[in-house]
The first five atom37 places (N, CA, C, CB, O) and aatype in JSON, in Angstrom:
{
  "aatype": [12, 9, 11, 15, 8, 15, 9, 19, 10, 13, 2, 5, 11, 5, 19, 1, 1, 13, 18, 3, 6, 6, 11, 6, 16, 17, 18, 13, 15, 9, 9, 3, 19, 19, 5, 9, 10, 16, 3, 15, 15, 9, 14, 1, 1, 18, 17, 15, 3, 10, 11, 7, 11, 10, 11, 2, 6, 7, 15, 6, 19, 18, 6, 11, 9, 19, 5, 10, 11, 12, 14, 0, 14, 3, 7, 11, 5, 1, 6, 16, 3, 4, 10, 15, 16, 6, 3, 10, 13, 1, 19, 9, 5, 15, 9, 14, 15, 14, 11, 0, 6, 14, 13, 11, 10, 17, 10, 0, 11, 19, 7, 18, 6, 1, 9, 6, 6, 16, 6, 3, 14, 6, 10, 0, 12, 6, 16, 9, 10, 9, 8],
  "atom_mask": [
    [1, 1, 1, 1, 1],
    [1, 1, 1, 1, 1],
    [1, 1, 1, 1, 1],
    [1, 1, 1, 1, 1],
    [1, 1, 1, 1, 1],
    [1, 1, 1, 1, 1],
    [1, 1, 1, 1, 1],
    [1, 1, 1, 1, 1],
    [1, 1, 1, 1, 1],
    [1, 1, 1, 1, 1],
    [1, 1, 1, 1, 1],
    [1, 1, 1, 1, 1],
    [1, 1, 1, 1, 1],
    [1, 1, 1, 1, 1],
    [1, 1, 1, 1, 1],
    [1, 1, 1, 1, 1],
    [1, 1, 1, 1, 1],
    [1, 1, 1, 1, 1],
    [1, 1, 1, 1, 1],
    [1, 1, 1, 1, 1],
    [1, 1, 1, 1, 1],
    [1, 1, 1, 1, 1],
    [1, 1, 1, 1, 1],
    [1, 1, 1, 1, 1],
    [1, 1, 1, 1, 1],
    [1, 1, 1, 1, 1],
    [1, 1, 1, 1, 1],
    [1, 1, 1, 1, 1],
    [1, 1, 1, 1, 1],
    [1, 1, 1, 1, 1],
    [1, 1, 1, 1, 1],
    [1, 1, 1, 1, 1],
    [1, 1, 1, 1, 1],
    [1, 1, 1, 1, 1],
    [1, 1, 1, 1, 1],
    [1, 1, 1, 1, 1],
    [1, 1, 1, 1, 1],
    [1, 1, 1, 1, 1],
    [1, 1, 1, 1, 1],
    [1, 1, 1, 1, 1],
    [1, 1, 1, 1, 1],
    [1, 1, 1, 1, 1],
    [1, 1, 1, 1, 1],
    [1, 1, 1, 1, 1],
    [1, 1, 1, 1, 1],
    [1, 1, 1, 1, 1],
    [1, 1, 1, 1, 1],
    [1, 1, 1, 1, 1],
    [1, 1, 1, 1, 1],
    [1, 1, 1, 1, 1],
    [1, 1, 1, 1, 1],
    [1, 1, 1, 0, 1],
    [1, 1, 1, 1, 1],
    [1, 1, 1, 1, 1],
    [1, 1, 1, 1, 1],
    [1, 1, 1, 1, 1],
    [1, 1, 1, 1, 1],
    [1, 1, 1, 0, 1],
    [1, 1, 1, 1, 1],
    [1, 1, 1, 1, 1],
    [1, 1, 1, 1, 1],
    [1, 1, 1, 1, 1],
    [1, 1, 1, 1, 1],
    [1, 1, 1, 1, 1],
    [1, 1, 1, 1, 1],
    [1, 1, 1, 1, 1],
    [1, 1, 1, 1, 1],
    [1, 1, 1, 1, 1],
    [1, 1, 1, 1, 1],
    [1, 1, 1, 1, 1],
    [1, 1, 1, 1, 1],
    [1, 1, 1, 1, 1],
    [1, 1, 1, 1, 1],
    [1, 1, 1, 1, 1],
    [1, 1, 1, 0, 1],
    [1, 1, 1, 1, 1],
    [1, 1, 1, 1, 1],
    [1, 1, 1, 1, 1],
    [1, 1, 1, 1, 1],
    [1, 1, 1, 1, 1],
    [1, 1, 1, 1, 1],
    [1, 1, 1, 1, 1],
    [1, 1, 1, 1, 1],
    [1, 1, 1, 1, 1],
    [1, 1, 1, 1, 1],
    [1, 1, 1, 1, 1],
    [1, 1, 1, 1, 1],
    [1, 1, 1, 1, 1],
    [1, 1, 1, 1, 1],
    [1, 1, 1, 1, 1],
    [1, 1, 1, 1, 1],
    [1, 1, 1, 1, 1],
    [1, 1, 1, 1, 1],
    [1, 1, 1, 1, 1],
    [1, 1, 1, 1, 1],
    [1, 1, 1, 1, 1],
    [1, 1, 1, 1, 1],
    [1, 1, 1, 1, 1],
    [1, 1, 1, 1, 1],
    [1, 1, 1, 1, 1],
    [1, 1, 1, 1, 1],
    [1, 1, 1, 1, 1],
    [1, 1, 1, 1, 1],
    [1, 1, 1, 1, 1],
    [1, 1, 1, 1, 1],
    [1, 1, 1, 1, 1],
    [1, 1, 1, 1, 1],
    [1, 1, 1, 1, 1],
    [1, 1, 1, 1, 1],
    [1, 1, 1, 1, 1],
    [1, 1, 1, 0, 1],
    [1, 1, 1, 1, 1],
    [1, 1, 1, 1, 1],
    [1, 1, 1, 1, 1],
    [1, 1, 1, 1, 1],
    [1, 1, 1, 1, 1],
    [1, 1, 1, 1, 1],
    [1, 1, 1, 1, 1],
    [1, 1, 1, 1, 1],
    [1, 1, 1, 1, 1],
    [1, 1, 1, 1, 1],
    [1, 1, 1, 1, 1],
    [1, 1, 1, 1, 1],
    [1, 1, 1, 1, 1],
    [1, 1, 1, 1, 1],
    [1, 1, 1, 1, 1],
    [1, 1, 1, 1, 1],
    [1, 1, 1, 1, 1],
    [1, 1, 1, 1, 1],
    [1, 1, 1, 1, 1],
    [1, 1, 1, 1, 1]
  ],
  "atom_positions": [
    [[0.82, -1.08, -0.08], [-0.02, -0.14, -0.14], [0.99, 1.38, 0.01], [-1.18, -0.47, 1.05], [1.91, 1.59, 0.8]],
    [[0.49, 2.16, -0.91], [1.33, 3.34, -1.14], [0.6, 4.44, -0.07], [1.3, 3.85, -2.89], [-0.6, 4.7, -0.15]],
    [[1.28, 4.91, 0.73], [0.69, 6.11, 1.68], [0.93, 7.64, 1.06], [1.5, 6.05, 3.26], [1.98, 7.96, 0.52]],
    [[-0.03, 8.39, 1.2], [0.05, 9.72, 0.94], [-0.67, 10.58, 1.82], [-0.32, 9.94, -0.28], [-1.88, 10.58, 2.05]],
    [[0.33, 11.42, 2.35], [-0.14, 12.34, 3.34], [-0.25, 13.91, 2.61], [0.96, 12.29, 4.67], [0.51, 14.37, 1.76]],
    [[-1.23, 14.43, 3.12], [-1.18, 15.91, 2.74], [-2.05, 16.68, 3.52], [-1.52, 16.16, 1.34], [-2.74, 16.1, 4.35]],
    [[-2.15, 18.14, 3.36], [-2.78, 18.82, 4.44], [-3.7, 19.88, 3.23], [-1.49, 19.66, 5.71], [-3.2, 20.4, 2.24]],
    [[-4.89, 19.95, 3.61], [-5.87, 20.9, 2.82], [-6.1, 21.99, 3.67], [-7.28, 20.25, 2.42], [-5.81, 21.83, 4.86]],
    [[-6.57, 23.13, 3.29], [-7.03, 24.24, 3.96], [-8.63, 24.34, 3.84], [-6.3, 25.47, 3.41], [-9.28, 24.12, 2.82]],
    [[-9.11, 24.71, 5.04], [-10.59, 24.93, 5.26], [-10.65, 26.27, 6.03], [-11.32, 23.67, 6.12], [-10.13, 26.4, 7.13]],
    [[-11.2, 27.1, 5.51], [-11.48, 28.49, 6.17], [-9.99, 28.69, 6.67], [-12.78, 28.52, 7.51], [-9.83, 28.88, 7.88]],
    [[-9.04, 28.65, 5.96], [-7.73, 28.97, 6.11], [-7.0, 28.17, 7.45], [-7.7, 30.55, 6.21], [-5.97, 28.52, 8.04]],
    [[-7.75, 27.16, 7.69], [-6.98, 26.25, 8.73], [-6.69, 24.95, 8.13], [-7.82, 25.98, 10.07], [-7.4, 24.63, 7.19]],
    [[-5.76, 24.15, 8.52], [-5.21, 22.95, 8.29], [-5.99, 21.86, 8.5], [-4.18, 22.81, 8.94], [-6.55, 21.76, 9.59]],
    [[-6.15, 20.95, 7.61], [-6.83, 19.62, 8.13], [-5.85, 18.67, 7.4], [-8.59, 19.36, 7.69], [-5.43, 18.76, 6.24]],
    [[-5.6, 17.83, 8.26], [-4.45, 16.68, 7.86], [-5.41, 15.5, 7.31], [-3.37, 16.07, 9.38], [-6.49, 15.11, 7.76]],
    [[-4.64, 15.02, 6.11], [-5.46, 13.9, 5.47], [-4.42, 12.81, 5.08], [-6.34, 14.43, 4.11], [-3.21, 13.03, 5.05]],
    [[-5.03, 11.6, 4.79], [-4.3, 10.79, 4.29], [-5.14, 9.79, 3.01], [-3.75, 10.07, 5.53], [-6.32, 9.42, 3.06]],
    [[-4.15, 9.52, 1.93], [-4.9, 8.87, 0.8], [-4.52, 7.28, 0.97], [-4.42, 9.53, -0.76], [-3.34, 6.94, 1.08]],
    [[-5.55, 6.34, 0.98], [-5.31, 4.94, 1.09], [-5.43, 4.48, -0.47], [-6.41, 4.18, 2.16], [-6.57, 4.48, -0.92]],
    [[-4.44, 4.11, -1.3], [-4.64, 4.01, -2.47], [-5.09, 2.73, -2.83], [-3.66, 4.39, -3.07], [-5.53, 2.49, -3.96]],
    [[-5.0, 1.83, -1.86], [-5.5, 0.33, -1.99], [-7.01, 0.62, -1.97], [-4.96, -0.81, -0.66], [-7.69, 0.18, -2.89]],
    [[-7.53, 1.27, -1.08], [-9.03, 1.4, -0.86], [-9.65, 2.51, -1.81], [-9.33, 1.78, 0.69], [-10.84, 2.58, -2.1]],
    [[-8.65, 3.35, -2.23], [-9.01, 4.72, -3.17], [-9.93, 5.49, -1.97], [-10.1, 4.32, -4.92], [-11.14, 5.59, -2.19]],
    [[-9.51, 5.92, -1.0], [-10.14, 6.41, -0.02], [-9.47, 7.49, 0.92], [-10.5, 5.39, 0.61], [-8.49, 7.18, 1.58]],
    [[-9.99, 8.71, 0.96], [-9.34, 9.92, 1.69], [-9.75, 9.74, 3.23], [-9.91, 11.47, 1.06], [-10.94, 9.58, 3.52]],
    [[-8.84, 9.76, 4.12], [-9.13, 9.97, 5.64], [-8.75, 11.15, 6.15], [-8.51, 9.03, 6.47], [-7.6, 11.55, 6.0]],
    [[-9.76, 11.93, 6.86], [-9.24, 13.14, 7.45], [-9.13, 13.09, 8.93], [-10.05, 14.27, 7.08], [-9.78, 12.29, 9.61]],
    [[-8.34, 13.95, 9.41], [-8.17, 14.09, 10.83], [-9.45, 14.59, 11.56], [-7.03, 15.04, 11.09], [-9.88, 15.73, 11.36]],
    [[-9.94, 13.89, 12.24], [-11.35, 14.18, 13.0], [-10.97, 15.55, 14.0], [-11.92, 12.6, 14.08], [-11.64, 16.58, 13.96]],
    [[-10.0, 15.39, 14.74], [-9.62, 16.56, 15.59], [-9.43, 17.82, 14.8], [-8.35, 16.27, 16.34], [-9.81, 18.88, 15.3]],
    [[-8.9, 17.81, 13.66], [-8.79, 19.07, 12.81], [-10.21, 19.61, 12.38], [-7.91, 18.77, 11.48], [-10.33, 20.84, 12.38]],
    [[-11.2, 18.9, 12.04], [-12.31, 19.32, 11.64], [-13.04, 19.73, 12.71], [-12.91, 18.47, 10.91], [-13.82, 20.67, 12.55]],
    [[-12.94, 19.14, 13.95], [-13.89, 19.47, 15.29], [-13.35, 20.78, 15.52], [-13.74, 18.4, 16.76], [-14.13, 21.7, 15.77]],
    [[-12.06, 20.98, 15.46], [-11.42, 22.39, 15.89], [-12.18, 23.59, 14.94], [-9.57, 22.38, 15.58], [-12.78, 24.6, 15.31]],
    [[-11.96, 23.18, 13.8], [-12.45, 24.33, 12.75], [-14.01, 24.7, 13.16], [-12.38, 23.7, 10.99], [-14.43, 25.84, 13.36]],
    [[-14.69, 23.58, 13.23], [-16.0, 23.76, 13.19], [-16.75, 24.16, 14.64], [-16.5, 22.51, 12.6], [-17.91, 24.58, 14.65]],
    [[-16.06, 24.0, 15.71], [-16.39, 24.22, 17.13], [-15.69, 25.51, 17.82], [-15.98, 22.93, 17.9], [-16.22, 26.19, 18.7]],
    [[-14.46, 25.72, 17.28], [-13.58, 26.75, 17.81], [-13.21, 26.33, 19.35], [-14.33, 28.24, 17.72], [-12.88, 27.18, 20.17]],
    [[-13.27, 25.15, 19.61], [-12.89, 24.53, 20.95], [-11.57, 24.83, 21.08], [-13.1, 23.0, 21.1], [-10.74, 24.62, 20.2]],
    [[-11.31, 25.35, 22.23], [-9.71, 25.55, 22.74], [-9.26, 24.14, 22.93], [-9.48, 26.47, 24.3], [-8.06, 23.97, 22.75]],
    [[-10.06, 22.97, 23.29], [-9.52, 21.66, 23.49], [-10.29, 20.75, 22.48], [-9.67, 21.17, 25.03], [-11.24, 20.06, 22.86]],
    [[-9.95, 20.76, 21.44], [-10.71, 19.86, 20.26], [-10.55, 18.63, 20.77], [-10.12, 19.89, 18.67], [-11.66, 18.13, 20.94]],
    [[-9.53, 17.78, 21.14], [-9.26, 16.52, 21.64], [-10.4, 15.95, 22.65], [-7.91, 16.6, 22.29], [-10.92, 14.84, 22.58]],
    [[-10.68, 16.98, 23.61], [-11.65, 16.77, 24.66], [-13.01, 16.59, 24.11], [-11.64, 17.9, 25.62], [-13.75, 15.64, 24.36]],
    [[-13.32, 17.78, 23.17], [-14.6, 17.75, 22.33], [-15.05, 16.55, 21.62], [-14.5, 18.69, 21.35], [-16.18, 16.07, 21.67]],
    [[-13.92, 16.06, 20.88], [-14.06, 14.76, 20.19], [-14.25, 13.49, 21.03], [-12.9, 14.56, 19.37], [-15.02, 12.59, 20.7]],
    [[-13.47, 13.47, 22.16], [-13.68, 12.48, 23.04], [-14.99, 12.46, 23.62], [-12.77, 12.53, 23.97], [-15.51, 11.34, 23.65]],
    [[-15.62, 13.36, 24.06], [-17.08, 13.49, 24.49], [-17.96, 13.04, 23.38], [-17.45, 14.97, 24.9], [-18.81, 12.16, 23.52]],
    [[-17.72, 13.73, 22.18], [-18.58, 13.22, 21.1], [-18.45, 11.88, 20.64], [-18.43, 13.96, 20.03], [-19.39, 11.34, 20.05]],
    [[-17.44, 11.34, 20.84], [-17.22, 9.91, 20.39], [-17.92, 9.04, 21.41], [-15.63, 9.5, 20.27], [-18.48, 8.0, 21.06]],
    [[-17.92, 9.45, 22.71], [-18.52, 8.71, 23.65], [-20.01, 8.7, 23.34], [0.0, 0.0, 0.0], [-20.64, 7.65, 23.36]],
    [[-20.62, 9.95, 23.05], [-22.0, 10.05, 22.77], [-22.49, 9.32, 21.59], [-22.33, 11.36, 22.64], [-23.58, 8.76, 21.55]],
    [[-21.56, 9.37, 20.54], [-22.02, 8.47, 19.38], [-21.97, 6.96, 19.82], [-21.05, 8.69, 18.06], [-22.88, 6.24, 19.41]],
    [[-20.96, 6.38, 20.64], [-21.06, 5.2, 20.76], [-22.02, 4.85, 21.65], [-20.0, 4.73, 21.0], [-22.51, 3.73, 21.52]],
    [[-22.45, 5.62, 22.62], [-23.72, 5.47, 23.6], [-25.02, 5.27, 22.75], [-23.93, 6.87, 24.57], [-25.94, 4.51, 23.07]],
    [[-24.98, 6.12, 21.52], [-26.22, 6.14, 20.69], [-26.23, 4.96, 19.84], [-26.33, 7.4, 19.83], [-27.23, 4.61, 19.2]],
    [[-25.18, 4.4, 19.84], [-25.2, 3.11, 18.88], [-24.67, 3.4, 17.41], [0.0, 0.0, 0.0], [-24.85, 2.6, 16.5]],
    [[-24.06, 4.5, 17.27], [-23.67, 4.97, 16.08], [-22.55, 3.81, 15.65], [-23.12, 6.54, 16.2], [-21.72, 3.23, 16.34]],
    [[-22.88, 3.69, 14.16], [-21.87, 2.73, 13.55], [-20.5, 3.58, 13.17], [-22.55, 1.99, 12.15], [-19.52, 2.93, 12.79]],
    [[-20.43, 4.88, 13.25], [-19.27, 5.67, 12.86], [-18.07, 5.37, 13.79], [-19.62, 7.18, 12.89], [-16.89, 5.46, 13.45]],
    [[-18.56, 4.96, 15.14], [-17.55, 4.72, 16.25], [-16.53, 3.46, 15.64], [-18.44, 4.23, 17.82], [-15.3, 3.47, 15.74]],
    [[-17.21, 2.55, 15.07], [-16.52, 1.41, 14.69], [-15.53, 1.64, 13.5], [-17.51, 0.38, 14.36], [-14.62, 0.86, 13.25]],
    [[-15.83, 2.96, 12.69], [-15.21, 2.9, 11.53], [-14.05, 3.97, 11.62], [-16.19, 3.1, 10.39], [-13.57, 4.47, 10.61]],
    [[-13.64, 4.28, 12.87], [-12.5, 5.29, 13.08], [-11.27, 4.57, 12.97], [-12.55, 6.04, 14.47], [-11.0, 3.58, 13.66]],
    [[-10.49, 5.09, 12.07], [-9.12, 4.5, 11.95], [-8.02, 5.48, 12.5], [-8.82, 4.17, 10.42], [-8.05, 6.7, 12.32]],
    [[-7.01, 4.77, 13.23], [-6.03, 5.47, 13.72], [-4.84, 5.39, 12.74], [-5.74, 5.0, 15.04], [-4.42, 4.31, 12.35]],
    [[-4.24, 6.73, 12.31], [-3.24, 6.84, 11.37], [-2.35, 7.77, 12.17], [-3.73, 7.36, 9.91], [-2.79, 8.57, 13.0]],
    [[-0.88, 7.6, 11.82], [0.04, 8.52, 12.0], [0.18, 9.54, 11.11], [1.07, 7.99, 12.1], [0.36, 9.38, 9.91]],
    [[0.09, 10.7, 11.72], [0.04, 11.98, 11.11], [0.97, 13.08, 11.7], [-1.32, 12.42, 11.16], [1.15, 12.98, 12.91]],
    [[1.52, 14.0, 11.13], [2.39, 14.78, 11.63], [1.52, 15.98, 12.56], [3.29, 15.31, 10.4], [0.6, 16.68, 12.14]],
    [[2.05, 15.98, 13.85], [1.59, 16.73, 14.98], [2.03, 18.06, 14.86], [2.01, 16.17, 16.23], [2.8, 18.26, 13.92]],
    [[1.72, 19.03, 15.6], [2.18, 20.33, 15.7], [3.71, 20.24, 16.1], [1.31, 21.15, 16.72], [4.49, 20.93, 15.45]],
    [[4.21, 19.43, 17.11], [5.64, 19.41, 17.29], [6.51, 18.64, 16.18], [5.88, 18.81, 18.63], [7.71, 18.39, 16.33]],
    [[5.83, 18.32, 15.14], [6.57, 17.76, 14.11], [6.84, 16.14, 14.03], [0.0, 0.0, 0.0], [7.34, 15.46, 13.13]],
    [[6.3, 15.76, 15.4], [6.51, 14.25, 15.36], [5.25, 13.48, 14.72], [6.78, 13.69, 16.88], [4.2, 14.1, 14.61]],
    [[5.34, 12.21, 14.33], [4.09, 11.65, 13.87], [3.62, 11.01, 15.08], [4.2, 10.68, 12.63], [4.31, 10.4, 15.9]],
    [[2.13, 11.25, 15.11], [1.37, 10.8, 16.17], [0.13, 10.12, 15.58], [1.03, 11.93, 17.11], [-0.47, 10.56, 14.6]],
    [[-0.27, 8.85, 16.35], [-1.71, 8.37, 15.87], [-2.82, 9.5, 15.99], [-2.22, 7.07, 16.79], [-2.78, 10.39, 16.84]],
    [[-3.61, 9.39, 15.23], [-4.64, 10.42, 15.28], [-5.91, 10.06, 14.77], [-4.25, 11.55, 14.59], [-5.8, 9.69, 13.6]],
    [[-7.16, 10.01, 15.23], [-8.36, 9.51, 14.91], [-8.87, 9.99, 13.64], [-9.23, 9.76, 15.9], [-9.09, 11.19, 13.56]],
    [[-9.08, 9.28, 12.65], [-9.42, 9.7, 11.39], [-10.55, 9.03, 10.76], [-8.36, 9.61, 10.61], [-10.67, 7.85, 11.07]],
    [[-11.49, 9.54, 9.86], [-12.64, 8.88, 9.37], [-12.43, 9.33, 7.82], [-14.13, 9.36, 10.16], [-11.74, 10.26, 7.38]],
    [[-13.23, 8.38, 7.12], [-13.45, 8.54, 5.55], [-14.44, 9.74, 5.35], [-14.13, 7.1, 4.83], [-15.18, 10.13, 6.25]],
    [[-14.39, 10.24, 4.21], [-15.44, 11.45, 3.86], [-16.57, 11.27, 4.28], [-15.68, 11.74, 2.52], [-17.08, 12.1, 5.04]],
    [[-17.32, 9.97, 3.82], [-18.54, 9.82, 4.33], [-18.91, 9.57, 5.71], [-18.99, 9.01, 3.73], [-20.02, 9.8, 6.19]],
    [[-17.98, 9.12, 6.28], [-18.13, 9.01, 7.97], [-17.83, 10.34, 8.55], [-17.02, 7.87, 8.71], [-18.4, 10.76, 9.55]],
    [[-17.08, 10.88, 8.02], [-16.81, 12.39, 8.57], [-18.03, 13.19, 8.41], [-15.6, 13.18, 7.77], [-18.46, 13.88, 9.34]],
    [[-18.61, 13.13, 7.21], [-19.83, 13.82, 7.11], [-20.99, 13.39, 8.3], [-20.36, 13.54, 5.64], [-21.75, 14.28, 8.69]],
    [[-21.1, 12.2, 8.79], [-21.97, 11.94, 9.59], [-21.47, 12.42, 11.04], [-22.29, 10.58, 9.43], [-22.31, 12.73, 11.89]],
    [[-20.35, 12.46, 11.24], [-19.84, 13.09, 12.48], [-20.08, 14.71, 12.47], [-18.25, 12.75, 12.61], [-20.31, 15.28, 13.54]],
    [[-20.03, 15.36, 11.35], [-20.28, 16.82, 11.27], [-21.8, 16.94, 11.65], [-19.93, 17.45, 9.75], [-22.24, 17.89, 12.31]],
    [[-22.55, 15.9, 11.17], [-24.03, 16.13, 11.56], [-24.37, 16.19, 12.78], [-24.83, 15.26, 11.13], [-25.44, 16.7, 13.13]],
    [[-23.41, 15.61, 13.69], [-23.66, 15.5, 15.05], [-23.15, 16.71, 15.94], [-23.07, 14.25, 15.49], [-23.5, 16.87, 17.1]],
    [[-22.35, 17.47, 15.32], [-21.86, 18.79, 15.95], [-22.77, 19.84, 15.87], [-20.63, 19.28, 15.36], [-23.13, 20.33, 14.79]],
    [[-23.21, 20.26, 17.13], [-24.29, 21.4, 17.18], [-23.33, 22.79, 17.11], [-25.33, 21.31, 18.76], [-22.92, 23.41, 18.09]],
    [[-23.09, 23.1, 15.82], [-22.38, 24.35, 15.8], [-22.84, 25.33, 14.62], [-20.87, 24.05, 15.69], [-23.28, 24.76, 13.63]],
    [[-22.81, 26.56, 14.6], [-23.35, 27.36, 13.48], [-22.22, 27.11, 12.14], [-23.47, 29.12, 14.02], [-22.53, 27.14, 10.95]],
    [[-21.17, 26.9, 12.57], [-20.05, 26.51, 11.41], [-20.47, 25.25, 10.67], [-18.49, 26.2, 12.08], [-20.12, 25.1, 9.5]],
    [[-21.13, 24.42, 11.23], [-21.22, 22.91, 10.76], [-22.62, 22.98, 10.1], [-21.12, 21.67, 12.08], [-22.91, 21.97, 9.45]],
    [[-23.46, 23.86, 10.14], [-24.67, 24.12, 9.6], [-24.8, 24.12, 8.14], [-25.06, 25.25, 10.06], [-25.75, 23.49, 7.66]],
    [[-23.97, 24.76, 7.35], [-23.76, 24.98, 5.94], [-23.64, 23.39, 5.41], [-22.32, 26.0, 5.65], [-24.24, 23.04, 4.4]],
    [[-22.86, 22.54, 6.14], [-22.52, 21.19, 5.68], [-23.77, 20.43, 5.86], [-21.3, 20.53, 6.47], [-24.13, 19.55, 5.07]],
    [[-24.43, 20.78, 6.91], [-25.71, 19.84, 7.07], [-26.91, 20.19, 5.96], [-26.36, 20.06, 8.69], [-27.61, 19.33, 5.42]],
    [[-26.99, 21.42, 5.76], [-27.74, 22.04, 4.69], [-27.45, 21.27, 3.4], [-27.38, 23.55, 4.56], [-28.26, 20.53, 2.85]],
    [[-26.23, 21.51, 2.98], [-25.66, 20.78, 1.72], [-25.91, 19.36, 1.75], [-24.16, 20.96, 1.56], [-26.51, 18.79, 0.84]],
    [[-25.44, 18.72, 2.84], [-25.91, 17.2, 2.75], [-27.39, 16.87, 2.55], [-25.52, 16.5, 4.02], [-27.76, 15.98, 1.78]],
    [[-28.31, 17.71, 3.37], [-29.85, 17.38, 3.08], [-30.14, 17.77, 1.62], [-30.91, 18.24, 4.12], [-30.84, 16.99, 0.97]],
    [[-29.7, 18.84, 1.05], [-29.93, 19.12, -0.38], [-29.44, 18.02, -1.39], [-29.23, 20.42, -0.72], [-30.04, 17.73, -2.43]],
    [[-28.47, 17.55, -1.01], [-27.77, 16.53, -1.81], [-28.5, 14.98, -1.72], [-26.21, 16.49, -1.23], [-28.52, 14.13, -2.62]],
    [[-28.99, 14.9, -0.59], [-29.73, 13.57, -0.12], [-31.08, 13.85, -0.83], [0.0, 0.0, 0.0], [-31.46, 12.96, -1.6]],
    [[-31.81, 14.88, -0.69], [-33.0, 15.17, -1.4], [-32.92, 14.86, -2.91], [-33.35, 16.57, -1.19], [-33.69, 14.12, -3.51]],
    [[-31.91, 15.51, -3.41], [-31.74, 15.41, -4.93], [-31.52, 13.81, -5.3], [-30.36, 16.37, -5.45], [-32.04, 13.37, -6.33]],
    [[-30.83, 13.07, -4.54], [-30.4, 11.81, -4.83], [-31.94, 11.0, -4.87], [-29.22, 11.26, -3.65], [-32.31, 10.25, -5.76]],
    [[-32.62, 11.34, -3.77], [-34.02, 10.55, -3.64], [-34.87, 10.8, -4.98], [-34.97, 11.12, -2.26], [-35.43, 9.92, -5.63]],
    [[-34.85, 12.35, -5.31], [-35.49, 12.6, -6.49], [-35.26, 11.69, -7.8], [-35.18, 13.88, -6.76], [-36.04, 11.15, -8.57]],
    [[-33.87, 11.74, -7.73], [-33.09, 10.93, -8.92], [-33.53, 9.57, -8.85], [-31.43, 10.94, -8.8], [-33.68, 9.0, -9.93]],
    [[-33.75, 8.97, -7.86], [-34.21, 7.53, -7.6], [-35.48, 7.33, -8.34], [-34.43, 7.2, -6.03], [-35.69, 6.55, -9.27]],
    [[-36.34, 8.24, -7.72], [-37.76, 8.2, -8.2], [-38.1, 8.59, -9.64], [-38.51, 9.05, -7.37], [-39.17, 8.25, -10.13]],
    [[-37.18, 9.28, -10.3], [-37.25, 9.87, -11.55], [-35.92, 9.68, -12.2], [-37.65, 11.3, -11.46], [-35.07, 10.56, -12.1]],
    [[-35.71, 8.57, -12.85], [-34.41, 8.41, -13.53], [-34.08, 9.32, -14.55], [-34.3, 7.19, -14.09], [-32.92, 9.23, -14.97]],
    [[-34.75, 10.12, -15.02], [-34.44, 11.33, -16.21], [-33.85, 12.4, -15.37], [-35.91, 12.0, -17.12], [-32.98, 13.04, -15.96]],
    [[-34.1, 12.81, -14.08], [-33.25, 13.76, -13.33], [-31.95, 13.31, -13.24], [-33.72, 14.01, -12.01], [-31.06, 14.15, -13.41]],
    [[-31.58, 11.92, -12.97], [-30.36, 11.58, -12.76], [-29.53, 11.89, -14.11], [-30.35, 10.16, -12.3], [-28.46, 12.49, -14.09]],
    [[-30.21, 11.36, -15.4], [-29.52, 11.7, -16.68], [-29.24, 13.12, -16.82], [-30.3, 11.27, -17.84], [-28.15, 13.5, -17.24]],
    [[-30.14, 13.87, -16.5], [-30.02, 15.47, -16.51], [-28.75, 16.05, -15.76], [-31.35, 16.12, -15.77], [-27.96, 16.91, -16.16]],
    [[-28.75, 15.35, -14.58], [-27.61, 15.72, -13.64], [-26.17, 15.29, -14.3], [-27.84, 14.93, -12.15], [-25.21, 16.06, -14.3]],
    [[-26.15, 13.97, -14.86], [-25.05, 13.55, -15.5], [-24.65, 14.56, -16.74], [-25.32, 12.12, -15.93], [-23.48, 14.95, -16.82]],
    [[-25.42, 14.89, -17.52], [-25.32, 15.66, -18.53], [-24.71, 17.1, -18.24], [-26.57, 15.69, -19.07], [-23.86, 17.6, -18.98]],
    [[-25.24, 17.77, -17.06], [-24.93, 19.06, -16.7], [-23.57, 19.02, -16.31], [-25.79, 19.61, -15.69], [-22.8, 19.94, -16.57]],
    [[-23.21, 17.93, -15.65], [-21.71, 17.82, -15.16], [-20.86, 17.19, -15.97], [-21.55, 17.14, -13.96], [-19.68, 17.07, -15.64]]
  ]
}
């Protein structure tokens, strides 16, 4: 497996990510996303509390957390909780924050459009032709 690390910027803040070529999947640092969306001064603690809440609610996301070594602020490689894009979106839906609201609205819109396309296959074809 070839590993690829990189950093993306969101609202001018860094989000560490890792690409698993075998699975063709991006994994993102949950701590980085939580910090951006909550402005928490202790994002690890926020994530720990949220992770516990998700586990208690029976969320399957908890089982999908992947520990990956990523560069920490001190430059050392440290294990970090990461999730795939799909699972990260699920976690974002659980974050009560005004900064998370645009993602939630976008996910609802995309979900609605997908349901409409399922019910009317011509809409799916129009979407394909537009993109």
